[in-house]
Amino acid sequence: MIRRLSPIVINQIAAGEVVERPASIVKELVENSLDAGAHRIDITLERGGRDMVRVSDDGCGIDASELELAVAPHATSKIENEADLAAIASLGFRGEALASIASVSRFSITSRLPASDAGARLEVEGGNGGLPQPIAAPPGTTVEIKRLFFNTPARRKFLKSPAAETSRAREIVQRLAAAHWQVSFTFRSGERTLLELPAANKPEDRIAAILGTELSGELISIEGEQKGVRLWGVIGTPQVARPTSRHLHVFVNGRAISDGSLTHAVREAFRGLIEPKRYPTAALFIEMDPSLVDANVHPRKSEVRFRDRDAMWHLVNRTIAAALAGRDIVPMYSPGPPKEQSFGSGMRSGFDVSAARAAVAGIPLPAHDRSVPPPLPTIIGPDAVMQVQKCFLVTQDEQGLLIIDQHALHERIMFEELKERLASGPLESQRLLVPLSMPADAAQLDAAEQYAALLAKLGIDATASGPASISLHAVPTLFSSRGVDAPAFVADLLEQLGEGTLPPDPEAALSEVLDMMACKAAIKAGDSLTGEETAALITKAREIDRSERCPHGRPTTMRLSIDELERRFGRK
Ligand code: ADP
Ligand code: MG
């Protein structure tokens, strides 16, 4: 039997698309406040939004006679006809956010027009509304949501911890605030003020708030224009590239969007400057005639369709490429010594490259001064190994000549060793006397909590120490002996875990994580090796399976057989 659904069910279905979690409510409400021309927007969450979400503004307000309409589905003051839909100039236009939110919560909206002397409040519970009541209120609008998802328990179960939900909401506010720097924002969690952003005169002041002030020295301003489309913003230098695209922000006419084609345009501009798996950091602002872009393609309005997609791609790509070309930027894989350590007390500060290598290779350390060139291979004869350009090793076996990529081979060896060690318990871990504090975003905080068991296996103890920071209490011993930047590694790992970019299968995911570790800890191209070290590498390679491929599947070793050599020299 076919039935027409009741309006409440229709709204709950719409809510399924629009109201995923407290952060999506915050987004819709703040967008409404911005559309209302607010100069000040205050956001408060209690228990990550489970108990309460409140957004107050000093915008244009809603007349008491229109409050019921505001929470009715498909009711909006922002567009009127088809022509308006073709050139959307506001953030909202679908007229369904308030109706959807009110259908899955206990909802109240209080509003007063600046010109009127009293306000009115309307309460709605699970989609069932009363009548607006007069009430004293300041000019502007306050929307308050309690008991979120009380009538859709399945959704409630999907909510993460209060800290994680707070963090997500905070990020949404930061992103909206970046594009609306003239508006002042506060964001509170219970009694704590987590963001206090006074109205800024120039966008740069706000951009720092979303990208993180620690990046301020690593940002390059960009500016471009083409056929009336203006692009401006900042890009991060290659050094601050990230393992996921979440620090690549694109705004179109004040709306934060995700767009595969523009992400591609940015990555292409960075090609060769950052590793292929990483994503640039950027905040890009595009301003264009609203009739040249369709905002009506996604229920959460997080995607747009450009009339001329190719032109947009080129504008973004060329503007960024030109900005990068104008800078002296170190290309990737540049040979150089491993980074100096900056561990707190309890860890060795700095480390001895050769001691570390010897420890890994399991050979006694020859005492020699690193400032003089490494001695010639001590193993003379058929097992001699030559290091070429501090990058490749050349040696032989029964079948012919071997050319080895030193990093790829060492990565493979470390990967196998880590796997073997893990089979008999967690990796050896070193507790830090003074925990290392590192900045963290919502996804990272989330991951630290959710993947605590996996991290413990790896010898990592990382716990939230605030709404935007993590304390590292323990790191794998291997990190200090191999000069791995522990906070940077943990930040990357948590970002990938939090974004779900690792394979869903636990074993495959663990494998990938071990590979990340092996890659960071392995000898790099550009490291010069002693004869003992190269010999130890070759010996190890013979002991492990599949040593001819690194864990990524790239070859570690190339063989030129005697047969092949003879053919090439015309002996056959
Ligand atoms: P939309 O934003 O797509 O129009 P909403 O359901 O979010 O749909 O809001 C419905 C209507 O309620 C808006 O069109 C607007 O007229 C009014 N409204 C909502 N929030 C506010 C606010 N903070 N200030 C003034 N008017 C608001
Ligand atoms: Mg809206």
Coordinates of C-alpha atoms and ligand atoms in Angstrom, one line a residue:
M1 CA 0.0 0.0 0.0
I2 CA 1.3 3.4 -0.9
R3 CA 0.9 6.2 1.6
R4 CA 1.7 9.8 1.9
L5 CA 4.1 10.4 4.7
S6 CA 3.2 12.7 7.6
P7 CA 5.0 16.0 7.7
I8 CA 6.8 15.0 10.8
V9 CA 8.2 11.9 9.1
I10 CA 9.1 13.9 6.1
N11 CA 11.1 16.3 8.3
Q12 CA 12.8 13.5 10.1
I13 CA 13.9 12.1 6.7
A14 CA 15.3 15.5 5.7
A15 CA 17.0 15.7 9.1
G16 CA 18.8 12.5 8.3
E17 CA 20.6 14.4 5.5
V18 CA 21.0 17.8 7.2
V19 CA 21.4 17.1 10.9
E20 CA 24.1 14.5 11.3
R21 CA 25.5 15.7 14.6
P22 CA 25.7 18.8 16.8
A23 CA 28.3 20.3 14.4
S24 CA 25.8 20.3 11.5
I25 CA 23.3 22.0 13.7
V26 CA 25.8 24.7 14.6
K27 CA 26.6 25.1 10.9
E28 CA 22.9 25.6 9.9
L29 CA 22.2 28.0 12.8
V30 CA 25.3 30.1 12.3
E31 CA 24.6 30.3 8.6
N32 CA 21.1 31.6 9.5
S33 CA 22.7 34.2 11.8
L34 CA 25.1 35.3 9.1
D35 CA 22.2 35.6 6.6
A36 CA 20.4 37.7 9.1
G37 CA 23.3 40.2 9.0
A38 CA 24.5 39.6 12.5
H39 CA 27.6 41.4 13.8
R40 CA 27.9 39.1 16.8
I41 CA 27.2 35.4 17.1
D42 CA 27.5 33.4 20.3
I43 CA 27.5 29.6 20.3
T44 CA 27.2 27.4 23.4
L45 CA 27.3 23.6 23.6
E46 CA 26.7 21.5 26.7
R47 CA 28.1 18.0 26.7
G48 CA 29.2 18.3 23.1
G49 CA 25.7 19.3 22.1
R50 CA 24.0 16.2 23.5
D51 CA 22.4 18.2 26.3
M52 CA 22.2 21.6 24.6
V53 CA 23.2 23.7 21.5
R54 CA 22.4 27.4 21.6
V55 CA 23.2 30.0 18.9
S56 CA 22.4 33.7 19.6
D57 CA 22.8 36.6 17.2
D58 CA 22.1 40.3 17.0
G59 CA 20.7 40.0 13.4
C60 CA 17.5 41.3 11.8
G61 CA 15.2 39.0 13.9
I62 CA 11.9 37.4 12.9
D63 CA 8.5 38.9 13.5
A64 CA 6.3 37.0 16.0
S65 CA 3.8 36.4 13.3
E66 CA 6.4 34.6 11.2
L67 CA 7.9 32.3 13.8
E68 CA 5.8 29.3 13.0
L69 CA 6.6 29.7 9.3
A70 CA 10.3 29.8 10.2
V71 CA 10.2 26.3 11.6
A72 CA 7.8 25.0 8.8
P73 CA 9.4 22.9 6.1
H74 CA 10.2 24.5 2.7
A75 CA 9.6 27.9 4.1
T76 CA 12.3 30.6 3.6
S77 CA 12.6 34.3 3.2
K78 CA 15.8 33.9 1.1
I79 CA 14.4 33.0 -2.3
E80 CA 11.1 33.3 -4.0
N81 CA 11.2 31.8 -7.5
E82 CA 13.2 29.8 -9.9
A83 CA 15.2 32.8 -11.0
D84 CA 16.4 33.3 -7.5
L85 CA 17.5 29.7 -7.3
A86 CA 19.8 30.4 -10.3
A87 CA 21.8 33.1 -8.4
I88 CA 21.8 32.3 -4.7
A89 CA 23.4 35.1 -2.7
S90 CA 22.6 33.8 0.8
L91 CA 24.1 30.8 2.7
G92 CA 20.6 29.3 3.2
F93 CA 17.9 28.8 0.6
R94 CA 16.4 25.4 1.2
G95 CA 14.1 26.4 4.0
E96 CA 14.4 23.1 5.8
A97 CA 17.1 23.4 8.5
L98 CA 14.9 24.7 11.3
A99 CA 12.1 22.2 10.5
S100 CA 14.5 19.3 10.4
I101 CA 16.3 20.2 13.6
A102 CA 13.0 20.8 15.4
S103 CA 11.7 17.4 14.3
V104 CA 14.5 15.5 16.2
S105 CA 14.9 17.6 19.4
R106 CA 13.2 19.9 21.9
F107 CA 13.6 23.1 20.1
S108 CA 12.9 26.8 20.9
I109 CA 13.4 29.9 18.9
T110 CA 13.2 33.4 20.5
S111 CA 13.4 36.4 18.3
R112 CA 12.8 40.2 18.4
L113 CA 13.0 42.6 15.5
P114 CA 15.3 45.5 16.5
A115 CA 12.4 48.0 15.9
S116 CA 9.9 46.2 18.1
D117 CA 9.8 46.5 21.9
A118 CA 9.1 42.8 22.8
G119 CA 10.1 39.5 21.4
A120 CA 8.4 36.1 21.0
R121 CA 9.3 32.5 21.7
L122 CA 8.1 29.4 19.9
E123 CA 8.7 25.9 21.3
V124 CA 8.6 22.7 19.3
E125 CA 9.1 19.2 20.5
G126 CA 9.8 16.4 18.1
G127 CA 8.1 18.4 15.3
N128 CA 5.0 19.3 17.4
G129 CA 4.9 23.0 17.9
G130 CA 2.9 25.2 20.2
L131 CA 2.0 28.9 19.6
P132 CA 4.5 31.8 19.8
Q133 CA 4.4 33.5 23.3
P134 CA 5.4 37.1 23.9
I135 CA 8.6 37.3 26.0
A136 CA 11.2 39.9 26.8
A137 CA 14.3 39.4 24.6
P138 CA 17.2 41.4 23.2
P139 CA 17.0 42.3 19.5
G140 CA 18.1 39.4 17.3
T141 CA 17.5 35.6 17.5
T142 CA 18.3 32.8 19.8
V143 CA 17.8 29.2 18.9
E144 CA 18.2 26.5 21.6
I145 CA 18.2 22.8 21.0
K146 CA 17.8 20.3 23.9
R147 CA 17.6 16.5 24.0
L148 CA 18.9 16.1 20.5
F149 CA 17.8 12.9 18.8
F150 CA 15.6 11.9 21.7
N151 CA 13.1 10.4 19.3
T152 CA 15.6 8.9 16.9
P153 CA 17.8 6.7 19.3
A154 CA 19.7 5.2 16.4
R155 CA 21.2 8.6 15.6
R156 CA 22.0 9.3 19.2
K157 CA 24.2 6.2 19.3
F158 CA 26.3 7.6 16.5
L159 CA 27.3 10.6 18.5
K160 CA 30.9 10.6 19.6
S161 CA 32.3 11.7 23.0
P162 CA 31.4 15.2 24.2
A163 CA 35.0 16.3 23.6
A164 CA 35.0 15.0 20.0
E165 CA 31.6 16.6 19.2
T166 CA 32.7 19.9 20.8
S167 CA 35.8 19.8 18.7
R168 CA 33.9 19.2 15.5
A169 CA 31.5 22.0 16.2
R170 CA 34.4 24.3 17.0
E171 CA 36.0 23.6 13.7
I172 CA 32.8 24.4 11.8
V173 CA 32.7 27.7 13.6
Q174 CA 36.3 28.4 12.8
R175 CA 35.7 27.7 9.2
L176 CA 32.6 29.9 9.0
A177 CA 34.4 32.6 10.9
A178 CA 37.3 32.6 8.5
A179 CA 35.1 33.6 5.7
H180 CA 33.2 36.2 7.8
W181 CA 35.9 38.0 9.5
Q182 CA 33.8 41.2 10.1
V183 CA 31.6 39.3 12.4
S184 CA 32.6 38.6 16.0
F185 CA 32.2 35.0 17.3
T186 CA 32.4 33.3 20.7
F187 CA 32.2 29.6 21.1
R188 CA 31.7 28.1 24.6
S189 CA 31.5 24.6 25.9
G190 CA 29.7 24.7 29.2
E191 CA 31.5 27.4 31.2
R192 CA 34.6 27.4 29.1
T193 CA 35.2 29.8 26.3
L194 CA 37.0 27.9 23.5
L195 CA 36.9 30.6 20.8
E196 CA 36.8 34.4 21.2
L197 CA 37.1 36.0 17.8
P198 CA 36.5 39.8 17.8
A199 CA 35.5 41.3 14.5
A200 CA 38.6 41.6 12.4
N201 CA 39.5 44.4 9.9
K202 CA 41.5 42.2 7.6
P203 CA 40.9 38.6 6.7
E204 CA 44.5 37.5 7.5
D205 CA 43.8 37.8 11.2
R206 CA 41.0 35.3 10.9
I207 CA 42.8 32.9 8.6
A208 CA 45.3 32.3 11.3
A209 CA 42.4 31.1 13.4
I210 CA 41.5 28.3 11.1
L211 CA 44.9 27.2 9.9
G212 CA 46.5 27.5 13.3
T213 CA 48.8 30.2 14.5
E214 CA 51.8 27.8 14.5
L215 CA 51.7 28.0 10.7
S216 CA 52.0 31.7 10.5
G217 CA 55.7 31.6 9.2
E218 CA 54.8 29.0 6.6
L219 CA 52.0 30.7 4.7
I220 CA 52.2 32.3 1.3
S221 CA 49.6 34.8 0.1
I222 CA 48.0 34.3 -3.2
E223 CA 45.9 36.4 -5.4
G224 CA 44.5 36.0 -9.0
E225 CA 41.7 37.0 -11.2
Q226 CA 40.1 35.8 -14.4
K227 CA 37.0 36.9 -16.2
G228 CA 35.6 38.6 -13.1
V229 CA 36.3 35.6 -10.8
R230 CA 38.6 36.7 -7.9
L231 CA 40.7 34.2 -6.0
W232 CA 42.7 35.1 -2.9
G233 CA 43.9 33.5 0.3
V234 CA 46.9 31.7 1.6
I235 CA 48.7 28.4 0.9
G236 CA 51.1 26.6 3.2
T237 CA 54.7 25.9 2.2
P238 CA 55.4 22.2 1.2
Q239 CA 56.8 21.7 4.7
V240 CA 53.3 21.9 6.3
A241 CA 51.6 19.5 3.9
R242 CA 49.2 17.0 5.6
P243 CA 48.3 13.4 5.1
T244 CA 44.6 14.3 4.4
S245 CA 42.8 17.1 2.6
R246 CA 41.1 18.4 5.8
H247 CA 43.5 21.4 6.0
L248 CA 42.7 22.5 2.5
H249 CA 39.8 24.9 2.8
V250 CA 37.9 26.3 -0.2
F251 CA 35.2 29.0 0.2
V252 CA 33.0 30.2 -2.6
N253 CA 31.2 33.5 -1.9
G254 CA 31.6 32.9 1.8
R255 CA 30.5 29.2 1.7
A256 CA 32.8 26.5 2.7
I257 CA 32.8 23.8 0.0
S258 CA 34.6 20.6 -0.9
D259 CA 35.3 20.2 -4.5
G260 CA 37.4 17.4 -6.0
S261 CA 38.3 19.3 -9.1
L262 CA 39.7 22.3 -7.2
T263 CA 41.5 20.0 -4.7
H264 CA 43.1 18.4 -7.7
A265 CA 44.1 21.8 -9.1
V266 CA 45.8 22.7 -5.8
R267 CA 47.6 19.3 -5.6
E268 CA 48.8 19.6 -9.2
A269 CA 50.3 23.0 -8.5
F270 CA 52.3 21.4 -5.6
R271 CA 53.3 18.4 -7.7
G272 CA 57.0 17.5 -7.2
L273 CA 57.1 19.7 -4.1
I274 CA 55.3 17.4 -1.7
E275 CA 55.1 13.6 -1.5
P276 CA 52.3 12.3 -3.8
K277 CA 50.2 11.0 -0.9
R278 CA 50.1 14.3 1.0
Y279 CA 47.8 17.3 0.7
P280 CA 48.7 21.0 0.8
T281 CA 47.4 23.2 3.5
A282 CA 45.5 26.2 2.2
A283 CA 42.6 28.6 2.7
L284 CA 41.3 29.8 -0.7
F285 CA 38.5 32.3 -1.1
I286 CA 36.7 32.6 -4.4
E287 CA 34.4 35.4 -5.2
M288 CA 32.2 35.3 -8.2
D289 CA 28.8 36.3 -9.6
P290 CA 26.4 33.9 -7.9
S291 CA 24.8 33.1 -11.3
L292 CA 28.0 31.4 -12.4
V293 CA 27.9 28.8 -9.6
D294 CA 25.1 26.5 -8.6
A295 CA 24.9 26.1 -4.8
N296 CA 21.9 23.8 -5.0
V297 CA 23.6 20.4 -5.5
H298 CA 24.0 19.0 -2.0
P299 CA 21.6 18.8 1.0
R300 CA 24.2 20.2 3.4
K301 CA 25.2 22.8 0.7
S302 CA 28.8 21.7 1.0
E303 CA 29.3 21.3 -2.8
V304 CA 28.7 23.6 -5.7
R305 CA 28.7 23.2 -9.4
F306 CA 30.7 25.8 -11.4
R307 CA 29.3 26.9 -14.7
D308 CA 32.9 26.8 -16.1
R309 CA 34.7 24.2 -14.2
D310 CA 37.8 24.2 -16.4
A311 CA 38.3 27.9 -16.0
M312 CA 38.1 27.5 -12.2
W313 CA 40.6 24.7 -12.3
H314 CA 43.1 26.8 -14.3
L315 CA 42.6 29.9 -12.1
V316 CA 43.4 28.0 -8.9
N317 CA 46.2 26.0 -10.5
R318 CA 48.0 28.9 -12.2
T319 CA 47.6 31.3 -9.3
I320 CA 49.1 28.8 -6.8
A321 CA 51.8 27.6 -9.2
A322 CA 52.9 31.2 -9.9
A323 CA 53.0 31.9 -6.1
L324 CA 55.2 28.8 -5.5
A325 CA 57.5 29.6 -8.5
G326 CA 58.2 33.0 -6.9
R327 CA 59.4 31.4 -3.7
D328 CA 62.6 29.5 -3.0
I329 CA 61.1 26.2 -2.0
V330 CA 63.1 23.1 -1.2
P331 CA 62.0 20.3 -3.5
M332 CA 61.0 17.0 -2.0
Y333 CA 63.5 14.2 -1.3
S334 CA 66.2 16.7 -0.9
P335 CA 69.2 15.0 0.7
G336 CA 69.9 16.2 4.1
P337 CA 70.7 15.0 7.6
P338 CA 67.8 13.7 9.7
K339 CA 66.1 16.3 11.8
E340 CA 67.5 17.2 15.2
Q341 CA 65.3 15.9 18.0
S342 CA 63.5 18.2 20.3
F343 CA 62.2 15.9 22.9
G344 CA 61.6 17.1 26.5
S345 CA 63.7 15.8 29.3
G346 CA 63.6 12.1 29.8
M347 CA 64.5 11.6 26.2
R348 CA 67.9 12.0 24.6
S349 CA 68.1 15.3 22.8
G350 CA 69.7 14.9 19.5
F351 CA 71.0 11.5 18.5
D352 CA 74.0 10.0 16.9
V353 CA 73.2 8.9 13.4
S354 CA 75.7 6.2 13.2
A355 CA 75.0 4.9 16.7
A356 CA 71.3 4.7 15.8
R357 CA 72.0 2.9 12.5
A358 CA 74.4 0.5 14.2
A359 CA 71.8 -0.3 16.8
V360 CA 69.3 -1.1 14.1
A361 CA 71.6 -3.0 12.0
G362 CA 72.8 -4.9 15.1
I363 CA 76.5 -4.3 14.6
P364 CA 79.1 -2.9 16.8
L365 CA 79.7 0.8 16.3
P366 CA 83.1 1.7 14.8
A367 CA 84.4 4.9 16.5
H368 CA 84.9 7.4 13.8
D369 CA 84.5 11.1 13.4
R370 CA 81.4 11.9 11.3
S371 CA 83.2 15.0 9.8
V372 CA 85.6 12.9 7.9
P373 CA 84.3 10.9 4.9
P374 CA 83.1 7.4 5.8
P375 CA 85.8 4.7 5.3
L376 CA 85.8 2.5 2.3
P377 CA 84.0 -0.7 2.6
T378 CA 85.9 -3.0 4.9
I379 CA 84.5 -6.1 3.3
I380 CA 86.8 -6.5 0.4
G381 CA 86.1 -9.2 -2.1
P382 CA 83.0 -10.6 -3.7
D383 CA 80.8 -9.1 -0.9
A384 CA 81.9 -5.6 -1.4
V385 CA 79.1 -3.0 -1.3
M386 CA 79.5 0.5 -2.9
Q387 CA 77.3 3.4 -2.0
V388 CA 76.4 5.6 -5.0
Q389 CA 75.3 9.2 -4.6
K390 CA 74.4 8.5 -0.9
C391 CA 71.3 6.9 -2.3
F392 CA 71.9 3.5 -3.9
L393 CA 74.0 0.5 -3.0
V394 CA 75.7 -1.6 -5.6
T395 CA 76.8 -5.2 -4.9
Q396 CA 76.6 -8.7 -6.3
D397 CA 75.1 -12.1 -5.7
E398 CA 75.5 -15.5 -7.5
Q399 CA 73.3 -14.3 -10.4
G400 CA 74.8 -10.9 -11.1
L401 CA 74.8 -7.3 -10.2
L402 CA 72.4 -5.8 -7.6
I403 CA 71.4 -2.2 -7.4
I404 CA 69.6 -1.3 -4.2
D405 CA 67.6 1.7 -3.1
Q406 CA 68.9 2.2 0.4
H407 CA 65.8 3.8 1.9
A408 CA 63.4 1.4 0.3
L409 CA 65.4 -1.6 1.5
H410 CA 65.8 -0.4 5.0
E411 CA 62.1 0.5 5.1
R412 CA 61.3 -3.1 4.1
I413 CA 63.7 -4.5 6.8
M414 CA 62.3 -2.3 9.5
F415 CA 58.7 -3.2 8.5
E416 CA 59.4 -6.9 8.8
E417 CA 61.2 -6.4 12.1
L418 CA 58.3 -4.3 13.5
K419 CA 55.8 -7.0 12.4
E420 CA 57.8 -9.7 14.1
R421 CA 58.2 -7.7 17.3
L422 CA 54.5 -7.0 17.4
A423 CA 53.7 -10.7 17.2
S424 CA 55.1 -11.1 20.7
G425 CA 53.6 -8.0 22.3
P426 CA 53.5 -4.3 22.1
L427 CA 56.5 -2.4 20.8
E428 CA 59.0 -1.3 23.3
S429 CA 57.9 2.1 24.6
Q430 CA 59.6 4.9 26.4
R431 CA 57.7 7.0 29.0
L432 CA 58.4 10.7 28.8
L433 CA 59.1 12.4 32.2
V434 CA 57.6 15.6 30.8
P435 CA 54.7 14.8 28.4
L436 CA 55.0 16.5 25.0
S437 CA 52.0 18.7 24.2
M438 CA 50.9 18.9 20.5
P439 CA 48.0 20.8 18.9
A440 CA 45.2 18.5 17.7
D441 CA 41.9 18.9 15.9
A442 CA 38.6 17.1 16.3
A443 CA 39.5 14.1 14.1
Q444 CA 42.8 13.7 15.9
L445 CA 41.3 13.9 19.4
D446 CA 38.6 11.4 18.3
A447 CA 41.2 9.0 17.0
A448 CA 43.4 9.2 20.1
E449 CA 40.4 8.0 22.1
Q450 CA 39.0 5.5 19.7
Y451 CA 42.3 3.9 18.7
A452 CA 43.9 3.9 22.2
A453 CA 44.4 0.2 22.0
L454 CA 46.1 0.2 18.7
L455 CA 48.3 3.1 19.8
A456 CA 49.2 1.2 23.0
K457 CA 50.3 -1.7 20.8
L458 CA 52.6 0.6 18.9
G459 CA 54.0 2.0 22.2
I460 CA 52.2 5.3 21.9
D461 CA 50.3 6.9 24.8
A462 CA 48.5 10.0 23.5
T463 CA 45.6 11.5 25.4
A464 CA 43.5 14.6 25.1
S465 CA 44.8 17.4 27.3
G466 CA 42.4 20.1 26.2
P467 CA 39.9 21.0 23.5
A468 CA 42.6 21.4 20.9
S469 CA 45.6 19.6 22.3
I470 CA 47.0 16.2 23.0
S471 CA 49.7 15.1 25.5
L472 CA 52.2 12.5 24.4
H473 CA 53.1 10.4 27.5
A474 CA 55.0 7.6 25.8
V475 CA 56.5 6.9 22.4
P476 CA 58.2 3.9 20.8
T477 CA 61.8 3.6 21.9
L478 CA 62.6 3.2 18.3
F479 CA 61.7 6.8 17.7
S480 CA 64.5 8.3 19.7
S481 CA 67.1 5.8 18.5
R482 CA 66.1 6.5 14.9
G483 CA 65.5 10.2 15.1
V484 CA 61.8 10.2 14.3
D485 CA 59.9 13.4 15.1
A486 CA 57.4 11.8 17.5
P487 CA 54.8 14.6 17.7
A488 CA 54.8 14.9 13.9
F489 CA 54.4 11.2 13.4
V490 CA 51.6 10.9 16.0
A491 CA 49.8 13.9 14.4
D492 CA 49.9 12.3 11.0
L493 CA 48.8 8.9 12.3
L494 CA 45.9 10.4 14.3
E495 CA 44.8 12.4 11.3
Q496 CA 44.7 9.3 9.1
L497 CA 43.0 7.2 11.8
G498 CA 40.5 10.0 12.4
E499 CA 39.6 10.5 8.8
G500 CA 39.3 6.8 8.1
T501 CA 41.8 6.9 5.3
L502 CA 43.3 3.7 6.4
P503 CA 41.9 0.3 5.2
P504 CA 38.9 -0.9 7.2
D505 CA 40.4 -4.3 7.7
P506 CA 42.3 -4.2 11.1
E507 CA 45.2 -6.2 9.9
A508 CA 45.7 -4.2 6.7
A509 CA 45.4 -1.0 8.7
L510 CA 48.1 -2.2 11.2
S511 CA 50.3 -3.1 8.2
E512 CA 49.9 0.4 6.8
V513 CA 50.7 2.0 10.2
L514 CA 53.8 -0.1 10.6
D515 CA 54.8 0.9 7.2
M516 CA 54.4 4.6 8.1
M517 CA 56.7 3.9 11.1
A518 CA 59.2 2.0 9.0
C519 CA 59.3 4.7 6.4
K520 CA 59.9 7.5 9.0
A521 CA 62.5 5.5 10.9
A522 CA 64.4 4.1 7.9
I523 CA 67.7 5.5 6.5
K524 CA 66.9 8.2 4.0
A525 CA 68.3 9.0 0.5
G526 CA 71.2 11.3 1.2
D527 CA 72.4 9.5 4.4
S528 CA 76.0 8.3 3.9
L529 CA 76.6 4.9 5.3
T530 CA 79.7 3.1 6.6
G531 CA 80.9 -0.1 5.1
E532 CA 79.7 -2.0 8.2
E533 CA 76.2 -0.4 7.8
T534 CA 75.9 -1.3 4.1
A535 CA 77.1 -4.8 4.8
A536 CA 74.6 -5.2 7.6
L537 CA 71.8 -4.0 5.4
I538 CA 72.7 -6.5 2.7
T539 CA 72.9 -9.4 5.2
K540 CA 69.5 -8.5 6.7
A541 CA 68.0 -8.3 3.2
R542 CA 69.0 -11.9 2.5
E543 CA 67.3 -13.0 5.7
I544 CA 63.9 -11.5 5.1
D545 CA 61.1 -12.5 2.7
R546 CA 60.2 -10.3 -0.2
S547 CA 63.1 -8.0 0.4
E548 CA 63.1 -7.0 -3.2
R549 CA 60.0 -4.9 -2.7
C550 CA 59.3 -2.1 -0.1
P551 CA 56.0 -2.3 1.7
H552 CA 54.5 0.2 -0.8
G553 CA 55.3 -2.4 -3.5
R554 CA 58.0 -0.2 -5.0
P555 CA 61.1 -2.2 -5.8
T556 CA 64.0 -2.1 -3.4
T557 CA 66.4 -4.0 -5.6
M558 CA 67.2 -4.2 -9.3
R559 CA 69.1 -7.1 -10.7
L560 CA 71.3 -7.1 -13.8
S561 CA 71.9 -10.8 -14.4
I562 CA 75.2 -12.1 -15.8
D563 CA 73.2 -13.2 -18.8
E564 CA 71.8 -9.7 -19.4
L565 CA 75.3 -8.1 -18.9
E566 CA 76.8 -10.6 -21.4
R567 CA 74.1 -9.8 -23.9
R568 CA 74.5 -6.0 -23.5
F569 CA 78.3 -6.3 -24.0
G570 CA 77.9 -8.4 -27.1
R571 CA 79.4 -11.5 -25.5
K572 CA 76.4 -13.6 -26.5
Ligands
ADP1 P1 16.8 28.8 5.1 O1 18.0 29.3 5.8 O2 17.2 27.9 4.0 O3 15.9 29.9 4.6 P2 16.0 27.7 7.7 O4 15.1 26.6 8.0 O5 17.4 27.6 8.1 O6 15.9 27.9 6.1 O7 15.3 29.1 8.2 C1 14.0 29.4 7.8 C2 13.8 30.9 7.8 O8 13.8 31.4 9.2 C3 14.9 31.7 7.1 O9 14.6 31.9 5.8 C4 14.8 33.1 7.9 O10 13.8 33.9 7.3 C5 14.4 32.7 9.3 N1 15.5 32.6 10.2 C6 16.1 31.5 10.6 N2 17.1 31.8 11.5 C7 17.1 33.2 11.6 C8 18.0 34.1 12.3 N3 19.0 33.7 13.1 N4 17.7 35.4 12.2 C9 16.7 35.8 11.3 N5 15.9 35.0 10.6 C10 16.1 33.7 10.8
MG2 MG 19.2 28.1 7.0

